[in-house]
Amino acid sequence: MTTTAVEVRDLTVAYKDKPVLWSVDMQAPSGALMAIVGPNGAGKTTLIKAILGLVRPLAGQALIYGKPYSKQRHLVAYVPQRSSVDWDFPTSVLDVVMMGRYGALGWLKRPGSAERRAALDALDKVGMVDFAERQIGQLSGGQQQRVFLARALVQNAEVYLMDEPFQGVDATTERAIVRLLQELRSQGKTVLVVHHDLQTVPEYFDWVMMLNVRRIACGPVSEVFTEQSLRATYGGKIAFLNGDGVGEIQDGYRTALSQPVL
Amino acid sequence: MSLAHIEIQMIAALVATACALPGVFLVLRRMAMMSDAISHTVLLGIVLAFFLTKSLTSPLLIVGAALTGVLTVSLVELLTRTQLVREDAAIGLVFPALFSIAILLITRFAGNVHLDVDAVLLGELAFAPFNRIQIFGVDAGPAGLYVSGGILVLNVLFIAIFYKELKLATFDPALAAALGFAPGVLHYAFMTLVSVTAVGAFDAVGSVLVVAFMIAPPAAAYLLADRLSHMLIYAAAIGVLSAVSGYWLAYALDASIAGSMATMAGAIFLACYLFAPTRGVMTQRRPVKT
Amino acid sequence: MDIGQLFHNLFFDYTLRTVALGAALLGVVSGALGAFAVLRRQSLLGDAISHAALPGIVIAFLLTRSREPVVFLLGALAAGWAATLSIAAITRTTRIKDDSALGLVLSIFFGFGLMLLTFAQKLSDARQAGLDKFLFGQAATLLQSDVVAMAAVGALALGTTLLFWKEFKLLTFDADYAASLGYPVRTLDVLLTTLLVVAIVIGLQTVGVVLMSAMLVAPAAAARQWTNRLETMVGLSGLFGALAGVSGALISSAMEKTPTGPVIVLCISALVLVSLLFAPARGIVWRWLRNLRNRRRVRTAHLRP
Ligand SMILES: Nc1ncnc2c1ncn2[C@@H]1O[C@H](COP(=O)(O)OP(=O)(O)O)[C@@H](O)[C@H]1O
Ligand SMILES: [Mg+2]
């Protein structure tokens, strides 16, 4: 029997007058590796931020293992979009990864050798241990993404929320990251990933949430990742699917998706 | 070197350090121009507190100034949040309005009092040694030394205590919020500190030099450092160096002390801009960004 | 003093007429050019340039020993350019962001000017060097000849803006696109910045350095609320600037011990406040009412199963 790790009920978020999420429901069972897909501006980032209490919803709520996020902070790790921070910031890779322990440390307590060891461990897992003392601006995009991933790993959470961790990442790094995600799943962790490449959804993930302001579909990939729901998510005019399954999405699809759809 | 020389340099060095430390975070948080705004608007707080207390030495002046500093920050944020104007425009709207109110109040109602607008802008470091503190009838040194020392201690304590939180909230405010570190509260506490620093400092060096001390040394340090702690140390050192060398430049030229210190801060920045290891324009290895 | 008397003076009292005309001119020019600055996210560039003008003015004076406005204008222009170029160079070649570059250039240039000024006059006290006038302006000392000079330079600036209207519009809207069309973006940029410096120098004598930035930002911010068209915005911005200039001059002449500059700034700030609150479509009050209605609609929509 599985419990629900992340549950979103009737969530409505608006910036100014414009609703960005409209009455969205979502359930991610414990141990799921879930992709959140949808066109640009669909509200994927907003959904993650709302789960984390970073934006205030107009209505509805998000629960982590049945309780509001503010009570379950220690269970959740967050990987923001890479572009959300200033990589010129004067700090080292190791330091950024140690920030993942700050939540457990709480106010005023300083990170010490235990945090340092945990951070080095996490860096080792993402293959970045040799870069520990580098200033963060001297990394490639893929390396920066792996640092963020290490920072989330070091939080030792139950639920991982990741916003576009594959953005600007080369194929080797992408596979390495996917292996890490699958390892997390095998440890019973729940991982929610905002994802852009529809082609790889069935290969990487077992659950999918399809979002375009409203929830289009949410469930096991094999059941809900269908041509019909893709059309509903991205608008009919750009979906080209082969008859024999969603895994065989043609190239035209990817180029079409790189354009803003809304 | 007479006592007055030493005292002026000590005050200037303390002020420079006290400004450089929060300045590092202003530069990293992209709020440098907020120091320009605050260093002007605190005048309003001082004027209002002066009307309340009828005294120019009351500690309430600092409280008033700190409150208007925070008011400035919140007004700018309020305006920006309406999304009707951008943040830079909001700053450009708020501080001239508040500063104008302050000037009008001074010229209309406090004309006979020694509340001098130019002094606020330009500072009176040269006269600092004349305003002395007496304890039990014994001379205990210039008041400016205590004020600047006080704000320096305040800044060092705040940054030392909240170092981890400030670092996280500056680098990644979203993560800070998600981890429950209340970046908003920290932000306002920090901006209060900046306001208090601005008041304490501009009494000695004037508001324009407050901006120079808050931004030039941290900006130069930003070109030298790859660690936050190093950046803080370099910024403080560059601040002290600008203060002391600026003092002697003013002495040699018989020119404004505040102006000469700002000039030296600029010269040191220029040197870092050109010759900083790896990041200087002349030493950069990687091609220049276009 | 009653209102009728005030308006009588506006036309027949030399000082008031001169000040009001000067303030109106300043308002039109800085309002119109400020609109471009605000749209190009350079709201605070005006603040930096007006502070940075000081060393230019002092050096111009030292070189020529003349107090002619033209000399000051050229000095300020050169320093304004140097400041703008420094800001651009710093942000382009280092990791320093534009807010720091602005604050840095503003305070360093101004401090340098202060040092030069006091050195040149062999006074370690800047106040005796007539710096107040530069800092806060002295509208009351405006002469008819000053106003004529302001009008001539202002007309030149506005005329140039009209001449390059299409180019400036494109530059403001999308500089990269303008470059791709083959426009000399750099030259246009320098030209527009030069005009901005001219507007600033025109205003310095009336409102002074500290408040000059408000004359660039505020009329534009107010005008932006009423329209989405660049043409209308620039015109409205100039109009608002002039309106604030004249009313500021009137109010400060009607009350004793009220310096003109701050009153003008408060007038334009009041205009901004009214625009932000009540402008049709964008106004905060209307939006607030709309939001209230929306919220109610969302609530009721959610109540239904
Ligand atoms: N802070 C904000 N203020 C106003 N609108 C916003 C803000 N953040 C996002 N939006 C708007 O909300 C919509 C959804 O944004 P986002 O959640 O980032 O989409 P996604 O991550 O799916 O691309 C977009 O139309 C975006 O313009
Ligand atoms: Mg997004």
Short mmCIF file of C-alpha atoms and ligand atoms in Angstrom, two decimals, chain A residues 15-16 18 20 38-47 49 81 163-164 194 196 211 262, chain B residues 83, ligand 1:
data_model
loop_
_atom_site.label_atom_id
_atom_site.label_comp_id
_atom_site.label_asym_id
_atom_site.label_seq_id
_atom_site.Cartn_x
_atom_site.Cartn_y
_atom_site.Cartn_z
CA TYR A 15 -0.32 37.00 -10.55
CA LYS A 16 -2.18 40.27 -10.83
CA LYS A 18 -4.19 36.50 -14.59
CA VAL A 20 -1.57 30.93 -13.68
CA GLY A 38 3.62 21.48 -20.03
CA PRO A 39 4.44 24.32 -22.40
CA ASN A 40 6.34 27.44 -21.39
CA GLY A 41 4.28 29.56 -19.05
CA ALA A 42 2.06 26.61 -18.14
CA GLY A 43 2.69 27.27 -14.46
CA LYS A 44 5.14 24.44 -13.71
CA THR A 45 7.54 26.63 -11.77
CA THR A 46 4.61 28.28 -10.04
CA LEU A 47 3.25 24.87 -9.00
CA LYS A 49 6.83 27.33 -5.70
CA GLN A 81 16.01 26.65 -12.00
CA ASP A 163 12.83 22.66 -11.68
CA GLU A 164 14.29 21.81 -15.09
CA VAL A 194 9.87 19.71 -14.29
CA HIS A 196 10.84 19.56 -21.18
CA LEU A 211 -0.19 20.84 -16.82
CA LEU A 262 0.74 30.21 -24.99
CA GLN B 83 4.41 46.43 -11.31
N1 LIG D 1 6.46 36.83 -10.35
C1 LIG D 1 5.60 36.82 -11.38
N2 LIG D 1 4.80 37.89 -11.61
C2 LIG D 1 3.93 37.91 -12.63
N3 LIG D 1 3.75 36.89 -13.47
C3 LIG D 1 4.49 35.79 -13.31
C4 LIG D 1 5.46 35.70 -12.25
N4 LIG D 1 6.06 34.49 -12.32
C5 LIG D 1 5.50 33.87 -13.37
N5 LIG D 1 4.56 34.64 -13.97
C6 LIG D 1 3.72 34.27 -15.11
O1 LIG D 1 3.05 33.10 -14.77
C7 LIG D 1 2.99 32.21 -15.85
C8 LIG D 1 3.52 30.85 -15.44
O2 LIG D 1 4.91 30.98 -15.16
P1 LIG D 1 5.81 29.72 -14.74
O3 LIG D 1 5.19 29.06 -13.58
O4 LIG D 1 7.19 30.23 -14.58
O5 LIG D 1 5.69 28.82 -16.03
P2 LIG D 1 6.60 27.59 -16.49
O6 LIG D 1 7.59 27.30 -15.40
O7 LIG D 1 5.64 26.50 -16.73
O8 LIG D 1 7.26 28.01 -17.77
C9 LIG D 1 3.76 32.84 -16.98
O9 LIG D 1 2.82 33.39 -17.88
C10 LIG D 1 4.55 33.93 -16.31
O10 LIG D 1 4.67 35.02 -17.16
#
